[in-house]
Amino acid sequence: MDAHTTLRNAVKLGGSLLVTYVIGFGLQMLVPRMLGVESFGKYNWASNTSTAFFILSALGLDVYIRKEVAVRREHASEFFAGTLLLQGVLAVVLLGAMYAVMRLDGQPSEVLSLVLLLGVYQFLFRLNAILAAVLHAHEKVDGLSVAHILMKCIWGFGLALALWLGAPLPWLAAPFILAELFKAGLLFHLTRRHAGLRMNLDVRATGTALLAALPFFINDAVIATNGRVDSMLLGFIGNTTETGYYGAVWGIAGLTMLLSPILSWVLLPMMSRAASSPEESTRILRRGLEGIFSLSVPVTLALALGAETWVHLLIGKDYLPAAPVLRLLAPVFVLTYVATVCASWLMAANRTWTVTRTSIMSAALNLVLNLVLIRAFLAWRGPTGGASATATSLAICETLVTLILVYAIGSRAWDSRSLAVLGKTLGTCAAVTAVHLLLGRFGLDSRDLTRGLARMGVDGIVYLSLILLTGAVRTDEVLGLVRQVRNRRKPQSSSSEPPPSSEARAA
């Protein structure tokens, strides 16, 4: 696969994700408003609890497939049926475990039912992630992009209808299950058609694949705990109001993670293929880090500086006490992007256990910090204190992970150009922050929605002006990239052969 095909696939996936994010974001802002802090806290806690339990069913197969099936196209058929059977057994065990824990904790029946139904959704969601990984590895993403959009439409319409009808909490899980069932049926068809996926039960091949996927499983499971296990602990140690505040602003902060799935789907297979060429691998790493930093920093800065404005605008005045939590969460996502790129490079270089050990350390530290800080912050800050403690714990852990992974790569992670971009971007951020604080002294208070939006508008103009003046973003390269994606490879005019089909070009 060449760079043109990689870029086209990234654009296709990005386009479908943009559509699904618009739908998802709209509902993510609507749900807190319509449920209120207390009911949304129950909903958010149930969602994160089911996710935390079903992390164990992921098995690391989606990451393993993107790395190995990208270079061994028939490999998925050797283990898929066996792992699917194992995942089904695990789902039954995990549903039973969740039921027992919820009963012992004395959770009300509506929360118990919601957790179990969301557990069913989690099983289907993880199955679809594996099927999608097979298509990513085979570079067949057209149908997958359509599946993303259709699934999100089913989910979005169903959830909006349930909210409008005032349905009980357990009914909010129904749209998720229906959407994933539809997507599973479509992806089974696509993987059989485009990837030749077969249901061959081979116990030995299944065991070999699971063992090889173990470091990916551990790393993926630990990463998936971010915002999930800590939110579950927040509900147990604190209360559902705290999880409501935390979940609502987490939804806003999650805006910055639009590119995260594309990085996982495209970058690891691309780096795996380039692993045999140290120069190419290093080039992809450096330019990837440079690009992701340039894209994520302005969004993160806007969230941090305008926390009160965004909370007021997107989820309402009732959640304004949680604005400081959003400010704490905002920098986490830049760090997550950098860590994702570094982890992909290390995995492609067969240094998966370096990533896995770092993730285990982070998960253990995050658990300890939450257990120590939640009660202390609740006593210190009162309402939203527990949410602030959870956000602080996550920020500390993500900082350490990023530093460790960058250190593990060493000087290959940067060159003079990327260091210059880093310095210019950070200098621009400092200048914009100074302007933002100065505007506050002149009466543009972020707690007033109109003035807050005006303040953010000025911040945006200053950032864009400085970033272009300093050359932190190279407009010639951005325009060149757009032209490359738009002008797909064209057949020679002198050739008598018909132009290749879209499937042939994607191969």
Short mmCIF file of C-alpha atoms in Angstrom, two decimals:
data_model
loop_
_atom_site.label_atom_id
_atom_site.label_comp_id
_atom_site.label_asym_id
_atom_site.label_seq_id
_atom_site.Cartn_x
_atom_site.Cartn_y
_atom_site.Cartn_z
CA MET A 1 0.00 0.00 0.00
CA ASP A 2 1.36 3.47 -0.89
CA ALA A 3 1.03 6.78 0.91
CA HIS A 4 -1.75 7.96 -1.42
CA THR A 5 -3.94 5.01 -0.48
CA THR A 6 -3.24 5.57 3.21
CA LEU A 7 -4.27 9.19 2.92
CA ARG A 8 -7.42 8.35 0.99
CA ASN A 9 -8.44 5.73 3.54
CA ALA A 10 -7.78 8.18 6.37
CA VAL A 11 -9.98 10.77 4.66
CA LYS A 12 -12.78 8.23 4.08
CA LEU A 13 -12.70 7.13 7.70
CA GLY A 14 -12.36 10.71 8.87
CA GLY A 15 -15.35 11.76 6.82
CA SER A 16 -17.53 9.03 8.28
CA LEU A 17 -16.28 9.83 11.76
CA LEU A 18 -17.05 13.51 11.28
CA VAL A 19 -20.66 12.67 10.45
CA THR A 20 -20.98 10.27 13.38
CA TYR A 21 -19.29 12.74 15.72
CA VAL A 22 -21.77 15.45 14.79
CA ILE A 23 -24.64 13.11 15.69
CA GLY A 24 -22.91 11.76 18.78
CA PHE A 25 -21.86 15.17 20.01
CA GLY A 26 -25.34 16.58 19.63
CA LEU A 27 -26.81 13.80 21.72
CA GLN A 28 -23.95 13.87 24.19
CA MET A 29 -24.87 17.46 24.92
CA LEU A 30 -28.62 16.74 24.88
CA VAL A 31 -28.59 13.79 27.31
CA PRO A 32 -27.18 15.72 30.31
CA ARG A 33 -29.62 18.57 29.72
CA MET A 34 -32.69 16.32 29.52
CA LEU A 35 -31.78 13.92 32.33
CA GLY A 36 -30.44 16.41 34.85
CA VAL A 37 -27.33 16.03 36.98
CA GLU A 38 -28.61 13.21 39.23
CA SER A 39 -30.19 10.98 36.56
CA PHE A 40 -27.34 11.62 34.17
CA GLY A 41 -24.96 10.61 36.94
CA LYS A 42 -26.71 7.23 37.20
CA TYR A 43 -26.64 6.80 33.43
CA ASN A 44 -22.98 7.77 33.16
CA TRP A 45 -21.99 5.54 36.07
CA ALA A 46 -23.82 2.55 34.56
CA SER A 47 -22.14 3.15 31.20
CA ASN A 48 -18.65 3.38 32.66
CA THR A 49 -19.19 0.39 34.95
CA SER A 50 -20.26 -1.88 32.09
CA THR A 51 -17.30 -0.64 30.04
CA ALA A 52 -14.89 -1.30 32.90
CA PHE A 53 -16.11 -4.90 33.28
CA PHE A 54 -16.09 -5.67 29.56
CA ILE A 55 -12.56 -4.40 29.10
CA LEU A 56 -11.66 -8.00 29.95
CA SER A 57 -13.44 -9.28 26.82
CA ALA A 58 -11.44 -7.22 24.32
CA LEU A 59 -8.53 -9.73 24.18
CA GLY A 60 -6.37 -7.18 22.32
CA LEU A 61 -7.42 -8.66 18.99
CA ASP A 62 -8.27 -5.45 17.14
CA VAL A 63 -4.76 -4.04 17.63
CA TYR A 64 -3.15 -7.44 16.93
CA ILE A 65 -5.13 -7.72 13.67
CA ARG A 66 -4.06 -4.27 12.46
CA LYS A 67 -0.43 -5.18 13.05
CA GLU A 68 -0.31 -8.81 11.86
CA VAL A 69 -3.14 -9.21 9.36
CA ALA A 70 -1.85 -6.11 7.58
CA VAL A 71 1.10 -8.26 6.41
CA ARG A 72 -0.56 -11.75 6.58
CA ARG A 73 -3.91 -11.31 4.88
CA GLU A 74 -5.32 -14.80 5.57
CA HIS A 75 -4.29 -14.95 9.22
CA ALA A 76 -7.61 -13.68 10.65
CA SER A 77 -9.52 -16.76 9.44
CA GLU A 78 -7.19 -18.98 11.47
CA PHE A 79 -8.32 -17.68 14.85
CA PHE A 80 -11.50 -15.60 14.46
CA ALA A 81 -14.04 -18.38 15.16
CA GLY A 82 -12.18 -19.54 18.28
CA THR A 83 -11.85 -16.06 19.72
CA LEU A 84 -15.51 -15.30 18.96
CA LEU A 85 -16.56 -18.38 20.94
CA LEU A 86 -14.30 -17.35 23.82
CA GLN A 87 -15.72 -13.82 23.81
CA GLY A 88 -19.26 -15.21 24.01
CA VAL A 89 -18.36 -17.27 27.08
CA LEU A 90 -16.62 -14.29 28.68
CA ALA A 91 -19.68 -12.11 28.06
CA VAL A 92 -21.92 -14.50 30.00
CA VAL A 93 -19.43 -14.66 32.89
CA LEU A 94 -19.02 -10.88 33.00
CA LEU A 95 -22.77 -10.24 32.95
CA GLY A 96 -23.11 -12.60 35.92
CA ALA A 97 -20.27 -10.84 37.75
CA MET A 98 -21.83 -7.42 37.16
CA TYR A 99 -25.19 -8.64 38.43
CA ALA A 100 -23.60 -9.98 41.63
CA VAL A 101 -21.61 -6.80 42.30
CA MET A 102 -24.61 -4.53 41.69
CA ARG A 103 -26.82 -6.57 44.01
CA LEU A 104 -24.22 -6.58 46.77
CA ASP A 105 -23.82 -2.81 46.42
CA GLY A 106 -27.58 -2.38 46.72
CA GLN A 107 -28.06 -0.59 43.39
CA PRO A 108 -31.68 0.22 42.46
CA SER A 109 -33.36 -2.04 39.91
CA GLU A 110 -33.33 0.55 37.11
CA VAL A 111 -29.56 1.01 37.42
CA LEU A 112 -29.02 -2.76 37.62
CA SER A 113 -31.06 -3.33 34.44
CA LEU A 114 -29.28 -0.50 32.65
CA VAL A 115 -25.83 -1.89 33.55
CA LEU A 116 -26.70 -5.38 32.28
CA LEU A 117 -28.17 -4.10 29.01
CA LEU A 118 -25.15 -1.90 28.43
CA GLY A 119 -23.03 -5.00 29.05
CA VAL A 120 -24.74 -6.66 26.08
CA TYR A 121 -23.96 -3.55 24.05
CA GLN A 122 -20.30 -3.71 25.11
CA PHE A 123 -20.01 -7.29 23.83
CA LEU A 124 -21.39 -6.28 20.43
CA PHE A 125 -19.27 -3.13 20.33
CA ARG A 126 -16.05 -5.08 20.88
CA LEU A 127 -17.04 -7.72 18.33
CA ASN A 128 -17.56 -4.98 15.76
CA ALA A 129 -14.18 -3.45 16.63
CA ILE A 130 -12.53 -6.75 15.70
CA LEU A 131 -14.46 -7.05 12.43
CA ALA A 132 -13.59 -3.45 11.57
CA ALA A 133 -9.91 -4.15 12.28
CA VAL A 134 -9.97 -6.92 9.66
CA LEU A 135 -11.24 -4.44 7.08
CA HIS A 136 -8.65 -1.85 8.15
CA ALA A 137 -5.86 -4.41 7.72
CA HIS A 138 -7.13 -5.25 4.22
CA GLU A 139 -7.54 -1.54 3.32
CA LYS A 140 -11.24 -2.03 2.53
CA VAL A 141 -12.87 0.89 4.31
CA ASP A 142 -15.59 2.15 1.94
CA GLY A 143 -18.33 -0.09 3.33
CA LEU A 144 -17.00 0.41 6.84
CA SER A 145 -17.41 4.17 6.51
CA VAL A 146 -21.05 3.68 5.47
CA ALA A 147 -21.59 1.25 8.38
CA HIS A 148 -20.33 3.88 10.84
CA ILE A 149 -22.78 6.45 9.57
CA LEU A 150 -25.82 4.15 9.42
CA MET A 151 -25.11 2.73 12.87
CA LYS A 152 -24.81 6.18 14.41
CA CYS A 153 -28.05 7.30 12.74
CA ILE A 154 -29.91 4.33 14.25
CA TRP A 155 -28.38 5.00 17.64
CA GLY A 156 -28.95 8.76 17.49
CA PHE A 157 -32.58 8.59 16.36
CA GLY A 158 -33.41 5.86 18.89
CA LEU A 159 -31.80 7.66 21.82
CA ALA A 160 -33.42 10.99 20.92
CA LEU A 161 -36.80 9.25 20.71
CA ALA A 162 -36.31 7.59 24.11
CA LEU A 163 -35.38 10.92 25.68
CA TRP A 164 -38.31 12.72 24.05
CA LEU A 165 -40.76 10.07 25.30
CA GLY A 166 -39.28 10.25 28.81
CA ALA A 167 -38.49 6.50 28.78
CA PRO A 168 -37.10 4.88 31.95
CA LEU A 169 -33.30 4.69 32.18
CA PRO A 170 -32.97 1.02 31.06
CA TRP A 171 -34.62 1.87 27.73
CA LEU A 172 -31.72 4.20 26.90
CA ALA A 173 -29.61 1.08 26.25
CA ALA A 174 -31.93 -0.24 23.52
CA PRO A 175 -30.71 2.09 20.71
CA PHE A 176 -27.09 1.13 21.42
CA ILE A 177 -27.88 -2.60 21.15
CA LEU A 178 -29.97 -2.25 17.99
CA ALA A 179 -27.32 -0.10 16.27
CA GLU A 180 -24.50 -2.53 17.07
CA LEU A 181 -26.58 -5.52 15.95
CA PHE A 182 -27.17 -3.83 12.60
CA LYS A 183 -23.49 -2.95 12.29
CA ALA A 184 -22.42 -6.50 13.18
CA GLY A 185 -24.56 -7.98 10.42
CA LEU A 186 -23.15 -5.54 7.87
CA LEU A 187 -19.54 -6.03 8.96
CA PHE A 188 -19.83 -9.84 8.82
CA HIS A 189 -20.96 -9.45 5.22
CA LEU A 190 -18.13 -7.01 4.37
CA THR A 191 -15.39 -9.10 5.97
CA ARG A 192 -16.51 -12.23 4.13
CA ARG A 193 -16.74 -10.37 0.84
CA HIS A 194 -13.61 -8.19 0.96
CA ALA A 195 -11.33 -10.03 3.38
CA GLY A 196 -12.41 -13.63 2.82
CA LEU A 197 -12.98 -14.12 6.54
CA ARG A 198 -13.96 -17.73 7.29
CA MET A 199 -15.31 -19.38 10.43
CA ASN A 200 -12.72 -22.12 10.98
CA LEU A 201 -12.45 -23.35 14.57
CA ASP A 202 -8.75 -24.04 15.16
CA VAL A 203 -7.92 -24.33 18.85
CA ARG A 204 -4.16 -24.25 18.37
CA ALA A 205 -4.23 -21.20 16.08
CA THR A 206 -6.62 -19.47 18.48
CA GLY A 207 -4.30 -20.07 21.43
CA THR A 208 -1.30 -18.85 19.46
CA ALA A 209 -3.09 -15.67 18.42
CA LEU A 210 -4.33 -14.97 21.96
CA LEU A 211 -0.81 -15.41 23.36
CA ALA A 212 0.65 -13.10 20.71
CA ALA A 213 -2.11 -10.56 21.38
CA LEU A 214 -1.56 -10.62 25.15
CA PRO A 215 0.61 -7.46 25.35
CA PHE A 216 -1.87 -5.64 23.08
CA PHE A 217 -4.72 -6.83 25.30
CA ILE A 218 -3.08 -5.62 28.49
CA ASN A 219 -2.16 -2.27 26.96
CA ASP A 220 -5.56 -1.78 25.31
CA ALA A 221 -7.38 -2.75 28.50
CA VAL A 222 -5.37 -0.34 30.60
CA ILE A 223 -5.89 2.54 28.15
CA ALA A 224 -9.61 1.80 28.05
CA THR A 225 -9.81 2.28 31.81
CA ASN A 226 -9.08 6.00 31.41
CA GLY A 227 -12.27 7.79 32.30
CA ARG A 228 -14.06 4.47 32.96
CA VAL A 229 -12.67 2.71 36.02
CA ASP A 230 -11.96 6.05 37.69
CA SER A 231 -15.55 7.13 37.00
CA MET A 232 -16.79 3.85 38.47
CA LEU A 233 -14.67 4.46 41.58
CA LEU A 234 -15.99 8.01 41.75
CA GLY A 235 -19.51 6.59 41.97
CA PHE A 236 -18.59 4.08 44.65
CA ILE A 237 -16.48 6.44 46.79
CA GLY A 238 -18.32 9.68 46.07
CA ASN A 239 -21.83 9.84 44.63
CA THR A 240 -23.71 9.81 41.34
CA THR A 241 -23.84 13.62 41.27
CA GLU A 242 -20.05 13.67 41.03
CA THR A 243 -20.15 11.14 38.18
CA GLY A 244 -22.77 13.32 36.50
CA TYR A 245 -20.50 16.35 36.60
CA TYR A 246 -17.47 14.34 35.50
CA GLY A 247 -19.27 12.51 32.70
CA ALA A 248 -20.83 15.68 31.30
CA VAL A 249 -17.55 17.58 30.96
CA TRP A 250 -15.77 14.42 29.79
CA GLY A 251 -18.18 14.45 26.87
CA ILE A 252 -17.15 18.01 25.99
CA ALA A 253 -13.44 17.26 26.39
CA GLY A 254 -13.86 14.21 24.20
CA LEU A 255 -14.31 16.57 21.24
CA THR A 256 -10.54 16.74 21.04
CA MET A 257 -10.33 12.98 20.42
CA LEU A 258 -11.90 13.09 16.94
CA LEU A 259 -8.66 11.90 15.34
CA SER A 260 -7.92 9.15 17.85
CA PRO A 261 -9.73 6.32 15.99
CA ILE A 262 -8.08 7.33 12.71
CA LEU A 263 -4.66 7.13 14.35
CA SER A 264 -5.39 3.65 15.65
CA TRP A 265 -6.92 2.41 12.39
CA VAL A 266 -4.39 3.86 9.95
CA LEU A 267 -1.13 4.64 11.74
CA LEU A 268 -0.27 1.21 13.18
CA PRO A 269 -0.70 -0.72 9.89
CA MET A 270 1.26 2.01 8.09
CA MET A 271 4.10 1.90 10.63
CA SER A 272 4.11 -1.91 10.59
CA ARG A 273 4.72 -1.90 6.85
CA ALA A 274 7.46 0.74 7.19
CA ALA A 275 9.20 -1.06 10.08
CA SER A 276 11.75 -2.65 7.72
CA SER A 277 12.96 0.81 6.70
CA PRO A 278 14.33 2.75 9.72
CA GLU A 279 14.46 6.00 7.76
CA GLU A 280 10.84 5.78 6.60
CA SER A 281 9.65 4.67 10.01
CA THR A 282 11.39 7.59 11.71
CA ARG A 283 10.02 10.04 9.16
CA ILE A 284 6.45 8.86 9.74
CA LEU A 285 6.93 9.11 13.50
CA ARG A 286 8.33 12.64 13.47
CA ARG A 287 5.85 14.09 11.01
CA GLY A 288 3.02 12.26 12.76
CA LEU A 289 3.94 13.77 16.13
CA GLU A 290 4.37 17.20 14.58
CA GLY A 291 1.03 17.07 12.82
CA ILE A 292 -0.97 15.73 15.73
CA PHE A 293 0.51 18.29 18.09
CA SER A 294 -0.36 21.14 15.72
CA LEU A 295 -3.93 19.92 15.33
CA SER A 296 -4.76 19.07 18.95
CA VAL A 297 -3.17 21.97 20.83
CA PRO A 298 -5.50 24.78 19.64
CA VAL A 299 -8.62 22.74 20.48
CA THR A 300 -7.24 21.85 23.89
CA LEU A 301 -6.27 25.47 24.55
CA ALA A 302 -9.76 26.66 23.60
CA LEU A 303 -11.35 24.15 26.00
CA ALA A 304 -9.06 25.13 28.86
CA LEU A 305 -9.42 28.89 28.46
CA GLY A 306 -13.14 28.88 27.74
CA ALA A 307 -14.24 26.12 30.12
CA GLU A 308 -17.10 28.13 31.64
CA THR A 309 -18.29 29.31 28.23
CA TRP A 310 -18.37 25.82 26.70
CA VAL A 311 -20.11 24.26 29.70
CA HIS A 312 -22.76 27.00 29.72
CA LEU A 313 -23.28 26.80 25.95
CA LEU A 314 -23.25 23.01 25.48
CA ILE A 315 -24.77 21.44 28.59
CA GLY A 316 -26.34 24.30 30.51
CA LYS A 317 -25.96 26.38 33.65
CA ASP A 318 -26.62 23.44 35.97
CA TYR A 319 -23.18 22.05 35.11
CA LEU A 320 -21.19 25.29 35.53
CA PRO A 321 -19.66 24.07 38.83
CA ALA A 322 -17.86 21.43 36.74
CA ALA A 323 -16.01 23.96 34.53
CA PRO A 324 -12.76 23.61 36.55
CA VAL A 325 -12.93 19.84 35.89
CA LEU A 326 -13.03 20.51 32.14
CA ARG A 327 -10.01 22.76 32.50
CA LEU A 328 -8.13 19.93 34.22
CA LEU A 329 -9.13 17.42 31.55
CA ALA A 330 -8.30 19.56 28.51
CA PRO A 331 -4.50 18.99 28.44
CA VAL A 332 -4.94 15.23 28.85
CA PHE A 333 -5.94 14.78 25.23
CA VAL A 334 -2.81 16.34 23.70
CA LEU A 335 -0.80 13.97 25.85
CA THR A 336 -2.99 11.05 24.79
CA TYR A 337 -2.41 11.83 21.10
CA VAL A 338 1.35 12.00 21.54
CA ALA A 339 1.33 8.78 23.56
CA THR A 340 -0.80 7.05 20.88
CA VAL A 341 1.64 7.92 18.09
CA CYS A 342 4.63 6.85 20.18
CA ALA A 343 2.93 3.61 21.24
CA SER A 344 2.08 2.77 17.61
CA TRP A 345 5.71 3.24 16.60
CA LEU A 346 6.99 1.08 19.47
CA MET A 347 4.47 -1.67 18.66
CA ALA A 348 5.45 -1.63 14.99
CA ALA A 349 9.08 -1.91 16.10
CA ASN A 350 8.18 -5.05 18.16
CA ARG A 351 8.60 -3.23 21.47
CA THR A 352 5.04 -3.86 22.56
CA TRP A 353 5.95 -4.83 26.11
CA THR A 354 7.54 -1.41 26.65
CA VAL A 355 4.13 0.12 25.95
CA THR A 356 2.34 -2.52 28.02
CA ARG A 357 4.53 -2.10 31.11
CA THR A 358 4.04 1.66 30.93
CA SER A 359 0.27 1.25 30.69
CA ILE A 360 0.19 -1.12 33.67
CA MET A 361 2.17 1.36 35.74
CA SER A 362 -0.22 4.13 34.73
CA ALA A 363 -3.32 2.09 35.61
CA ALA A 364 -1.96 1.16 39.03
CA LEU A 365 -0.97 4.75 39.79
CA ASN A 366 -4.35 6.06 38.58
CA LEU A 367 -6.16 3.64 40.89
CA VAL A 368 -4.06 4.67 43.90
CA LEU A 369 -4.42 8.38 43.17
CA ASN A 370 -8.20 8.10 42.87
CA LEU A 371 -8.48 6.17 46.13
CA VAL A 372 -6.35 8.76 47.91
CA LEU A 373 -7.59 11.98 46.31
CA ILE A 374 -11.36 11.59 45.85
CA ARG A 375 -12.30 11.78 49.54
CA ALA A 376 -9.66 14.47 50.20
CA PHE A 377 -10.86 16.67 47.33
CA LEU A 378 -14.51 16.21 48.31
CA ALA A 379 -13.68 17.46 51.80
CA TRP A 380 -11.58 20.30 50.40
CA ARG A 381 -13.69 21.55 47.48
CA GLY A 382 -17.16 20.16 48.18
CA PRO A 383 -19.33 19.65 45.06
CA THR A 384 -17.21 18.65 42.00
CA GLY A 385 -14.30 17.96 44.35
CA GLY A 386 -14.42 14.25 43.58
CA ALA A 387 -14.62 14.92 39.84
CA SER A 388 -11.64 17.27 40.13
CA ALA A 389 -9.68 14.55 41.93
CA THR A 390 -10.40 12.04 39.17
CA ALA A 391 -9.39 14.52 36.46
CA THR A 392 -6.19 15.39 38.33
CA SER A 393 -5.28 11.71 38.69
CA LEU A 394 -5.79 11.12 34.99
CA ALA A 395 -3.71 14.17 34.01
CA ILE A 396 -0.80 13.07 36.22
CA CYS A 397 -0.83 9.54 34.82
CA GLU A 398 -1.08 10.62 31.19
CA THR A 399 1.85 13.02 31.65
CA LEU A 400 4.03 10.23 33.02
CA VAL A 401 3.03 7.82 30.24
CA THR A 402 3.86 10.36 27.53
CA LEU A 403 7.25 11.17 29.04
CA ILE A 404 8.15 7.49 29.39
CA LEU A 405 7.16 6.59 25.82
CA VAL A 406 8.99 9.55 24.31
CA TYR A 407 12.06 8.65 26.37
CA ALA A 408 11.84 5.03 25.21
CA ILE A 409 12.00 6.16 21.58
CA GLY A 410 14.77 8.66 22.20
CA SER A 411 16.05 11.15 19.63
CA ARG A 412 14.14 9.43 16.81
CA ALA A 413 11.00 11.14 18.13
CA TRP A 414 12.14 14.61 17.10
CA ASP A 415 14.40 16.66 14.88
CA SER A 416 15.18 20.36 14.64
CA ARG A 417 12.03 20.99 12.62
CA SER A 418 9.66 19.31 15.08
CA LEU A 419 11.36 21.03 18.04
CA ALA A 420 10.88 24.37 16.30
CA VAL A 421 7.18 23.63 15.77
CA LEU A 422 6.86 22.66 19.44
CA GLY A 423 8.54 25.84 20.64
CA LYS A 424 6.51 28.12 18.36
CA THR A 425 3.24 26.44 19.30
CA LEU A 426 3.91 26.67 23.04
CA GLY A 427 4.96 30.33 22.65
CA THR A 428 1.72 31.05 20.80
CA CYS A 429 -0.28 29.34 23.55
CA ALA A 430 1.41 31.49 26.18
CA ALA A 431 0.64 34.67 24.23
CA VAL A 432 -3.01 33.70 23.72
CA THR A 433 -3.37 32.88 27.41
CA ALA A 434 -2.01 36.32 28.31
CA VAL A 435 -4.49 37.98 25.92
CA HIS A 436 -7.33 35.89 27.39
CA LEU A 437 -6.51 36.96 30.95
CA LEU A 438 -6.19 40.60 29.85
CA LEU A 439 -9.62 40.49 28.20
CA GLY A 440 -11.10 39.25 31.47
CA ARG A 441 -9.91 42.40 33.17
CA PHE A 442 -11.71 44.49 30.57
CA GLY A 443 -15.09 42.99 31.39
CA LEU A 444 -15.31 39.98 29.06
CA ASP A 445 -16.41 37.57 31.78
CA SER A 446 -16.60 33.92 30.65
CA ARG A 447 -19.54 33.29 33.00
CA ASP A 448 -21.65 35.49 30.72
CA LEU A 449 -22.31 33.46 27.58
CA THR A 450 -22.24 36.32 25.04
CA ARG A 451 -19.12 37.92 26.49
CA GLY A 452 -17.47 34.54 26.87
CA LEU A 453 -18.02 33.70 23.19
CA ALA A 454 -16.65 37.12 22.18
CA ARG A 455 -13.60 36.48 24.33
CA MET A 456 -13.04 33.09 22.68
CA GLY A 457 -13.40 34.70 19.25
CA VAL A 458 -10.59 37.13 20.01
CA ASP A 459 -8.47 34.27 21.36
CA GLY A 460 -9.01 32.34 18.14
CA ILE A 461 -8.00 35.26 15.92
CA VAL A 462 -4.84 35.88 17.95
CA TYR A 463 -3.90 32.17 17.87
CA LEU A 464 -4.43 31.82 14.12
CA SER A 465 -2.49 35.01 13.38
CA LEU A 466 0.49 34.05 15.53
CA ILE A 467 0.63 30.44 14.36
CA LEU A 468 0.77 31.57 10.71
CA LEU A 469 3.21 34.43 11.36
CA THR A 470 5.64 32.19 13.24
CA GLY A 471 5.41 29.39 10.69
CA ALA A 472 4.42 26.80 13.29
CA VAL A 473 2.00 25.41 10.70
CA ARG A 474 3.42 25.12 7.19
CA THR A 475 0.57 26.10 4.89
CA ASP A 476 2.38 24.84 1.78
CA GLU A 477 2.51 21.31 3.20
CA VAL A 478 -1.12 21.40 4.33
CA LEU A 479 -2.25 22.50 0.86
CA GLY A 480 -0.01 19.89 -0.73
CA LEU A 481 -1.55 17.18 1.41
CA VAL A 482 -5.04 18.28 0.42
CA ARG A 483 -4.07 18.17 -3.26
CA GLN A 484 -2.60 14.68 -2.87
CA VAL A 485 -5.79 13.36 -1.32
CA ARG A 486 -8.02 15.12 -3.85
CA ASN A 487 -6.01 14.17 -6.92
CA ARG A 488 -6.07 10.43 -6.63
CA ARG A 489 -3.77 8.43 -8.82
CA LYS A 490 -5.04 8.79 -12.36
CA PRO A 491 -4.46 6.37 -15.26
CA GLN A 492 -2.03 7.47 -17.94
CA SER A 493 -3.84 9.14 -20.83
CA SER A 494 -1.94 6.95 -23.30
CA SER A 495 -3.02 3.73 -21.70
CA SER A 496 -5.70 1.71 -23.45
CA GLU A 497 -6.66 -0.07 -20.25
CA PRO A 498 -9.79 1.05 -18.39
CA PRO A 499 -9.27 3.02 -15.16
CA PRO A 500 -8.93 0.84 -12.07
CA SER A 501 -11.97 0.36 -9.89
CA SER A 502 -12.14 1.89 -6.45
CA GLU A 503 -11.56 -1.57 -4.93
CA ALA A 504 -8.47 -2.15 -7.07
CA ARG A 505 -7.04 1.24 -6.14
CA ALA A 506 -7.59 0.55 -2.44
CA ALA A 507 -5.76 -2.79 -2.60
#
